[in-house]
Amino acid sequence: MRKIVYNVIIENNVPLTRHMGMTEGGVVMDKHTLRCVPKLQIEPDEMSAKLKLNRDDTGQEFSVAELKSWLQSNNVKAGIMENALQEMIDNNIYNVFHEVARGKPPVRGQDGTFVFYVANPENISGPHILEDGSVEYVHTEEFTIVEVDSLLAEYVPATNGQFGYTITNAIRNPAKGRDLPRLKGKGFYVSENRYYATERGKVDIINNNIYITHMLEIKDDVGIEHGHVIFDGDVYIRGDVRSGMMVKATGNIEIKGHVGNSYIEAGKDITIRNGMQGKFSGKLKAGGNIICKFLENVNAEAEGDIVVRSLMNSCIQAKGHVKVEGRGAVVLGGTIHAIQGIELFEAGNINEIPTILSVGVLPEHLAKYREITEKIQKAEDQIALLNRSSMTLSGFPPEKLTAEMKQWKKKITQAKIIKATELKRCRDEKNKLDALIDSGKNAQVVVQNIVHPGCKIGVAAREIHVKKEIKHAKFVLKDGNVQVILLY
């Protein structure tokens, strides 16, 4: 045992170091004297204590156990580092404060987190510049397909954290981690913090929420060996759709390859990564948008927009916009009509191939509007007549109603339900026509480069025939006529 010498005063034959008392200003005092002995520093947060020993020649010796007991008597009750005390003894550390006790800080609990077991497709939007400088407007999502009861995600709850303590053995409470709200979305159920698929389909993770939609994935071509495709949901075809085939879906249809002389119909969007050569009978019909690299000899109808890089000898109709964009994009031959407007780079060619571009509502839209308005008025008159008949019968006391009158009253009620349903359908259709007509009020044809002779431009059923080349212009309806306004 090494010898440690202290600055001590012995009174009444009792060594101060064997008669511990209170502390004052970090200095330990004996009950009988105010002479200095080993000094103790305790940090204000009570998370650390340091000890300083004073050299003297009195020859007193202390062990680790005695120093530990001395610290405990001075309210250092936890976190005492015996190895630090041993170091002071072994290395004769005097006249400097040496850390001999350390508290344990509380550890904050971990926040709750979700672990996803499915990959999310990369959503790419907007034009993409290719290496050759051309612009590609079509992108393909790689879908994640899950089966029924597939594990989608798991929630790891927040933890409470770990308690800490000071050197005076006071408990320090930890902050609890923050729990997260449950995931939202559709197509899954939750069991013991785990999320499982309720159906087979495409999974999307949007803002940490899960959405599973019905989707049929075809990994090769759609041809005779595969058969026609009719599906309630989305269809994703990794290969081509060969001529003579039909693909119908209530949702989106995405085709990674090429489409031949086929019939494609989607309740929502149609996306074709390459193009379609319809041989004058191929058709696209979309309840949303049509996005394709090129259309050649194709009939296409869209409730939304049609976006392509080139159109050749095709009949195109869109209730939104038709956009033929990209370097070298051209419309050559055929008929293009869009309610809200047409934007293109170049129309026709030097050979003056007939090309028709028209925007705005057509006479048939206005005729349909008048027809539906008349149907609404007729249905309203019929309902008013039925109401009067019903009120007449209601004026009779129940006991005076004959069997024939009761039967007539029942038929009136049934007829009112039928006419009310018809009236609602007509009003809904009229509202759609109102929106359609309104959306075409400011329709225009915008040509960034050239409109060649042989083209016909129509705005709201008014037309002009292009007799000579027109560059950088837009065609609008003004004062009842189609006028040309230069872009720059």
XYZ file of N, CA, C and O in Angstrom, residues 149-258:
440
model
N -51.653 -10.596 -48.265
C -50.985 -10.881 -46.972
C -49.477 -10.635 -47.008
O -48.767 -11.016 -46.069
N -48.979 -9.998 -48.052
C -47.560 -9.624 -48.056
C -47.293 -8.591 -46.962
O -48.101 -7.688 -46.744
N -46.153 -8.746 -46.280
C -45.764 -7.777 -45.261
C -45.267 -6.510 -45.946
O -44.303 -6.540 -46.709
N -45.930 -5.401 -45.676
C -45.595 -4.132 -46.319
C -44.697 -3.261 -45.451
O -43.743 -2.657 -45.931
N -45.042 -3.177 -44.184
C -44.300 -2.287 -43.283
C -44.515 -2.732 -41.849
O -45.458 -3.464 -41.536
N -43.622 -2.277 -41.002
C -43.729 -2.587 -39.574
C -43.418 -1.329 -38.780
O -42.486 -0.594 -39.120
N -44.201 -1.094 -37.731
C -43.958 0.068 -36.887
C -43.169 -0.342 -35.651
O -43.559 -1.272 -34.932
N -42.057 0.329 -35.444
C -41.248 0.120 -34.238
C -41.589 1.255 -33.274
O -41.257 2.414 -33.536
N -42.289 0.937 -32.160
C -42.752 2.003 -31.256
C -41.601 2.780 -30.621
O -40.466 2.303 -30.536
N -41.932 3.974 -30.174
C -40.963 4.797 -29.452
C -40.595 4.131 -28.134
O -41.403 3.413 -27.539
N -39.374 4.365 -27.678
C -38.927 3.793 -26.406
C -38.968 4.849 -25.303
O -38.986 6.051 -25.567
N -38.978 4.357 -24.054
C -39.069 5.265 -22.901
C -37.745 5.928 -22.561
O -37.711 6.919 -21.836
N -36.659 5.388 -23.074
C -35.354 5.931 -22.725
C -34.788 5.280 -21.478
O -35.400 4.392 -20.883
N -33.623 5.723 -21.055
C -32.950 5.146 -19.890
C -32.790 6.215 -18.808
O -32.406 7.348 -19.094
N -33.068 5.803 -17.578
C -32.919 6.722 -16.450
C -31.445 7.001 -16.184
O -30.578 6.147 -16.421
N -31.175 8.182 -15.680
C -29.830 8.540 -15.266
C -29.795 8.828 -13.770
O -30.811 8.722 -13.074
N -28.616 9.190 -13.278
C -28.493 9.520 -11.860
C -27.333 10.489 -11.674
O -26.419 10.570 -12.500
N -27.384 11.231 -10.599
C -26.309 12.160 -10.254
C -25.375 11.477 -9.271
O -25.650 10.371 -8.783
N -24.278 12.159 -8.965
C -23.349 11.574 -7.995
C -23.939 11.569 -6.597
O -23.468 10.850 -5.710
N -24.984 12.379 -6.389
C -25.667 12.368 -5.084
C -26.787 11.336 -5.076
O -27.579 11.291 -4.150
N -26.852 10.532 -6.165
C -27.819 9.450 -6.312
C -29.250 9.951 -6.511
O -30.206 9.268 -6.165
N -29.367 11.144 -7.098
C -30.692 11.635 -7.473
C -31.023 11.107 -8.870
O -30.178 11.087 -9.758
N -32.274 10.670 -9.074
C -32.690 10.104 -10.347
C -32.925 11.216 -11.368
O -33.548 12.233 -11.074
N -32.430 11.016 -12.578
C -32.686 11.936 -13.683
C -33.583 11.215 -14.696
O -33.207 10.176 -15.255
N -34.776 11.775 -14.917
C -35.748 11.134 -15.799
C -35.422 11.405 -17.273
O -35.081 12.527 -17.641
N -35.569 10.402 -18.120
C -35.301 10.605 -19.551
C -36.532 11.161 -20.269
O -37.661 11.041 -19.790
N -36.300 11.763 -21.425
C -37.407 12.192 -22.280
C -37.826 11.001 -23.142
O -36.995 10.313 -23.728
N -39.128 10.771 -23.225
C -39.631 9.652 -24.015
C -39.582 9.991 -25.501
O -39.772 11.141 -25.899
N -39.324 8.994 -26.340
C -39.338 9.184 -27.784
C -40.734 9.528 -28.281
O -41.735 9.253 -27.620
N -40.792 10.114 -29.459
C -42.069 10.556 -30.025
C -42.659 9.450 -30.893
O -42.020 8.935 -31.793
N -43.904 9.106 -30.607
C -44.597 8.113 -31.421
C -45.144 8.753 -32.685
O -45.484 9.945 -32.704
N -45.244 7.987 -33.755
C -45.754 8.458 -35.035
C -47.194 7.991 -35.230
O -47.582 6.941 -34.708
N -47.984 8.765 -35.969
C -49.356 8.325 -36.249
C -49.344 7.121 -37.182
O -48.370 6.864 -37.893
N -50.439 6.397 -37.200
C -50.536 5.222 -38.064
C -50.529 5.637 -39.530
O -50.924 6.746 -39.880
N -50.058 4.729 -40.356
C -50.042 4.985 -41.794
C -51.465 5.057 -42.333
O -52.359 4.362 -41.854
N -51.639 5.893 -43.330
C -52.924 5.978 -44.005
C -52.778 5.382 -45.401
O -51.697 5.033 -45.837
N -53.877 5.302 -46.107
C -53.849 4.765 -47.456
C -54.965 3.771 -47.665
O -56.033 3.858 -47.039
N -54.732 2.800 -48.534
C -55.745 1.779 -48.805
C -55.067 0.507 -49.293
O -53.931 0.512 -49.763
N -55.806 -0.599 -49.114
C -55.307 -1.877 -49.602
C -54.489 -2.652 -48.600
O -53.734 -3.533 -48.988
N -54.646 -2.357 -47.295
C -53.867 -3.086 -46.292
C -54.644 -3.187 -44.991
O -55.628 -2.484 -44.777
N -54.192 -4.092 -44.137
C -54.737 -4.199 -42.776
C -53.569 -4.228 -41.800
O -52.422 -4.477 -42.186
N -53.872 -3.954 -40.533
C -52.827 -3.829 -39.514
C -53.029 -4.897 -38.445
O -54.151 -5.110 -37.958
N -51.957 -5.573 -38.093
C -51.988 -6.562 -37.018
C -50.693 -6.465 -36.235
O -49.602 -6.672 -36.793
N -50.806 -6.114 -34.955
C -49.648 -6.029 -34.059
C -48.535 -5.168 -34.660
O -47.380 -5.586 -34.780
N -48.913 -3.956 -35.059
C -47.971 -2.970 -35.606
C -47.388 -3.370 -36.959
O -46.431 -2.748 -37.431
N -47.959 -4.371 -37.600
C -47.491 -4.771 -38.919
C -48.591 -4.523 -39.945
O -49.769 -4.745 -39.666
N -48.173 -4.090 -41.120
C -49.102 -3.740 -42.189
C -49.008 -4.797 -43.292
O -47.923 -5.050 -43.833
N -50.160 -5.403 -43.614
C -50.209 -6.465 -44.607
C -51.161 -6.082 -45.744
O -52.165 -5.395 -45.533
N -50.856 -6.573 -46.955
C -51.694 -6.286 -48.117
C -52.988 -7.090 -48.050
O -52.983 -8.268 -47.673
N -54.077 -6.466 -48.421
C -55.356 -7.165 -48.482
C -55.650 -7.683 -49.888
O -56.625 -8.405 -50.092
N -54.815 -7.288 -50.854
C -55.056 -7.686 -52.232
C -53.751 -7.651 -53.010
O -52.764 -7.055 -52.577
N -53.772 -8.326 -54.152
C -52.632 -8.259 -55.056
C -52.718 -6.979 -55.857
O -53.785 -6.593 -56.318
N -51.612 -6.297 -56.022
C -51.666 -5.071 -56.800
C -50.388 -4.272 -56.720
O -49.366 -4.714 -56.189
N -50.485 -3.081 -57.259
C -49.362 -2.147 -57.289
C -49.318 -1.378 -55.984
O -50.340 -0.901 -55.503
N -48.144 -1.269 -55.419
C -48.004 -0.543 -54.163
C -47.231 0.747 -54.413
O -46.204 0.755 -55.095
N -47.747 1.838 -53.893
C -47.080 3.131 -53.933
C -46.921 3.631 -52.507
O -47.839 3.502 -51.689
N -45.769 4.202 -52.211
C -45.533 4.815 -50.906
C -45.407 6.309 -51.136
O -44.460 6.779 -51.761
N -46.394 7.048 -50.668
C -46.455 8.489 -50.884
C -46.526 9.170 -49.528
O -47.478 8.963 -48.768
N -45.522 9.998 -49.235
C -45.460 10.689 -47.943
C -45.615 9.718 -46.784
O -46.357 9.961 -45.830
N -44.929 8.588 -46.902
C -44.950 7.551 -45.858
C -46.320 6.925 -45.665
O -46.594 6.344 -44.614
N -47.193 7.039 -46.641
C -48.465 6.342 -46.625
C -48.476 5.309 -47.747
O -47.797 5.459 -48.759
N -49.250 4.246 -47.548
C -49.240 3.115 -48.473
C -50.549 3.066 -49.251
O -51.630 3.180 -48.674
N -50.409 2.902 -50.558
C -51.578 2.766 -51.417
C -51.368 1.551 -52.321
O -50.372 1.453 -53.031
N -52.318 0.632 -52.282
C -52.264 -0.534 -53.149
C -53.441 -0.451 -54.115
O -54.587 -0.306 -53.696
N -53.145 -0.495 -55.382
C -54.182 -0.418 -56.397
C -54.163 -1.685 -57.235
O -53.131 -2.346 -57.368
N -55.315 -2.018 -57.776
C -55.405 -3.197 -58.639
C -54.536 -2.984 -59.874
O -54.659 -1.981 -60.562
N -53.682 -3.924 -60.165
C -52.870 -3.821 -61.361
C -52.521 -5.196 -61.885
O -52.171 -6.094 -61.118
N -52.640 -5.337 -63.180
C -52.224 -6.559 -63.857
C -50.921 -6.269 -64.579
O -50.849 -5.343 -65.389
N -49.911 -7.048 -64.292
C -48.612 -6.877 -64.940
C -48.386 -8.010 -65.931
O -48.480 -9.188 -65.585
N -48.094 -7.629 -67.174
C -47.784 -8.611 -68.218
C -46.317 -8.416 -68.582
O -45.928 -7.352 -69.072
N -45.513 -9.422 -68.351
C -44.064 -9.271 -68.456
C -43.536 -9.418 -69.883
O -42.357 -9.170 -70.117
N -44.395 -9.856 -70.824
C -43.939 -9.991 -72.201
C -44.948 -9.320 -73.130
O -45.725 -8.473 -72.706
N -44.953 -9.706 -74.404
C -45.843 -9.092 -75.387
C -47.284 -9.571 -75.204
O -47.533 -10.670 -74.689
N -48.202 -8.742 -75.657
C -49.599 -9.148 -75.755
C -49.847 -9.518 -77.215
O -49.866 -8.654 -78.093
N -49.999 -10.795 -77.447
C -50.212 -11.295 -78.796
C -51.260 -12.379 -78.784
O -51.964 -12.602 -77.789
N -51.357 -13.068 -79.914
C -52.373 -14.115 -80.036
C -52.177 -15.185 -78.969
O -53.140 -15.699 -78.396
N -50.915 -15.517 -78.666
C -50.651 -16.559 -77.678
C -51.070 -16.145 -76.272
O -51.298 -16.980 -75.407
N -51.177 -14.859 -76.062
C -51.576 -14.365 -74.744
C -53.087 -14.157 -74.672
O -53.724 -14.452 -73.660
N -53.660 -13.620 -75.725
C -55.094 -13.351 -75.741
C -55.388 -11.907 -75.400
O -54.510 -11.142 -74.984
N -56.632 -11.501 -75.592
C -57.047 -10.142 -75.264
C -56.958 -9.912 -73.754
O -57.051 -10.848 -72.958
N -56.809 -8.658 -73.391
C -56.673 -8.302 -71.976
C -57.832 -7.393 -71.584
O -58.010 -6.321 -72.159
N -58.626 -7.849 -70.654
C -59.697 -7.035 -70.075
C -59.538 -7.115 -68.568
O -59.609 -8.211 -67.988
N -59.330 -5.978 -67.934
C -58.972 -5.994 -66.510
C -59.597 -4.828 -65.768
O -59.624 -3.704 -66.269
N -60.108 -5.119 -64.573
C -60.684 -4.091 -63.705
C -59.567 -3.539 -62.824
O -59.304 -4.039 -61.740
N -58.907 -2.500 -63.303
C -57.784 -1.914 -62.585
C -56.762 -1.379 -63.572
O -57.092 -1.026 -64.708
N -55.500 -1.333 -63.153
C -54.412 -0.847 -63.999
C -53.737 -2.018 -64.712
O -53.654 -3.124 -64.174
N -53.237 -1.755 -65.901
C -52.503 -2.764 -66.669
C -51.140 -2.205 -67.034
O -51.037 -1.083 -67.560
N -50.109 -2.982 -66.761
C -48.744 -2.601 -67.125
C -48.171 -3.697 -68.010
O -48.055 -4.851 -67.590
N -47.813 -3.349 -69.242
C -47.310 -4.319 -70.214
C -45.844 -3.995 -70.484
O -45.511 -2.908 -70.972
N -44.968 -4.949 -70.187
C -43.533 -4.710 -70.363
C -43.091 -4.844 -71.824
O -42.052 -4.313 -72.194
N -43.855 -5.557 -72.631
C -43.482 -5.747 -74.024
C -44.332 -4.924 -74.972
O -44.758 -3.809 -74.646
N -44.593 -5.474 -76.162
C -45.388 -4.816 -77.194
C -46.838 -5.291 -77.129
O -47.145 -6.336 -76.544
N -47.701 -4.528 -77.783
C -49.064 -4.979 -78.058
C -49.145 -5.164 -79.568
O -49.082 -4.198 -80.337
N -49.269 -6.414 -79.991
C -49.226 -6.712 -81.416
C -50.552 -6.404 -82.104
O -51.586 -6.260 -81.444
N -50.494 -6.329 -83.410
C -51.686 -6.004 -84.198
C -52.793 -7.037 -83.967
O -52.531 -8.233 -83.792
N -54.017 -6.523 -83.969
C -55.177 -7.388 -83.813
C -55.570 -7.650 -82.374
O -56.573 -8.332 -82.117
N -54.834 -7.101 -81.418
C -55.123 -7.368 -80.005
C -55.927 -6.233 -79.380
O -55.943 -5.107 -79.876
N -56.586 -6.557 -78.282
C -57.376 -5.581 -77.539
C -56.926 -5.572 -76.083
O -56.754 -6.626 -75.459
N -56.730 -4.366 -75.552
C -56.404 -4.195 -74.135
C -57.368 -3.166 -73.559
O -57.416 -2.022 -74.011
N -58.145 -3.584 -72.575
C -59.105 -2.683 -71.926
C -58.896 -2.738 -70.420
O -58.740 -3.816 -69.842
N -58.907 -1.579 -69.786
C -58.730 -1.509 -68.330
C -59.543 -0.348 -67.784
O -59.716 0.675 -68.455
N -60.044 -0.515 -66.581
C -60.800 0.567 -65.947
C -59.874 1.638 -65.384
O -60.308 2.752 -65.118
N -58.607 1.293 -65.193
C -57.630 2.247 -64.663
C -56.678 2.733 -65.739
O -57.084 3.047 -66.860
N -55.391 2.777 -65.405
C -54.348 3.210 -66.341
C -53.824 2.037 -67.150
O -53.802 0.899 -66.666
N -53.378 2.330 -68.356
C -52.670 1.339 -69.172
C -51.310 1.923 -69.515
O -51.227 3.026 -70.069
N -50.272 1.192 -69.176
C -48.916 1.609 -69.527
C -48.262 0.502 -70.331
O -48.256 -0.663 -69.929
N -47.706 0.873 -71.489
C -47.085 -0.087 -72.400
C -45.645 0.347 -72.624
O -45.395 1.456 -73.110
N -44.721 -0.518 -72.270
C -43.316 -0.165 -72.367
C -42.808 -0.251 -73.803
O -41.874 0.441 -74.195
N -43.444 -1.102 -74.610
C -42.967 -1.307 -75.958
C -43.749 -0.553 -77.007
O -44.166 0.595 -76.814
N -43.958 -1.225 -78.145
C -44.592 -0.632 -79.324
C -46.009 -1.189 -79.459
O -46.303 -2.308 -79.031
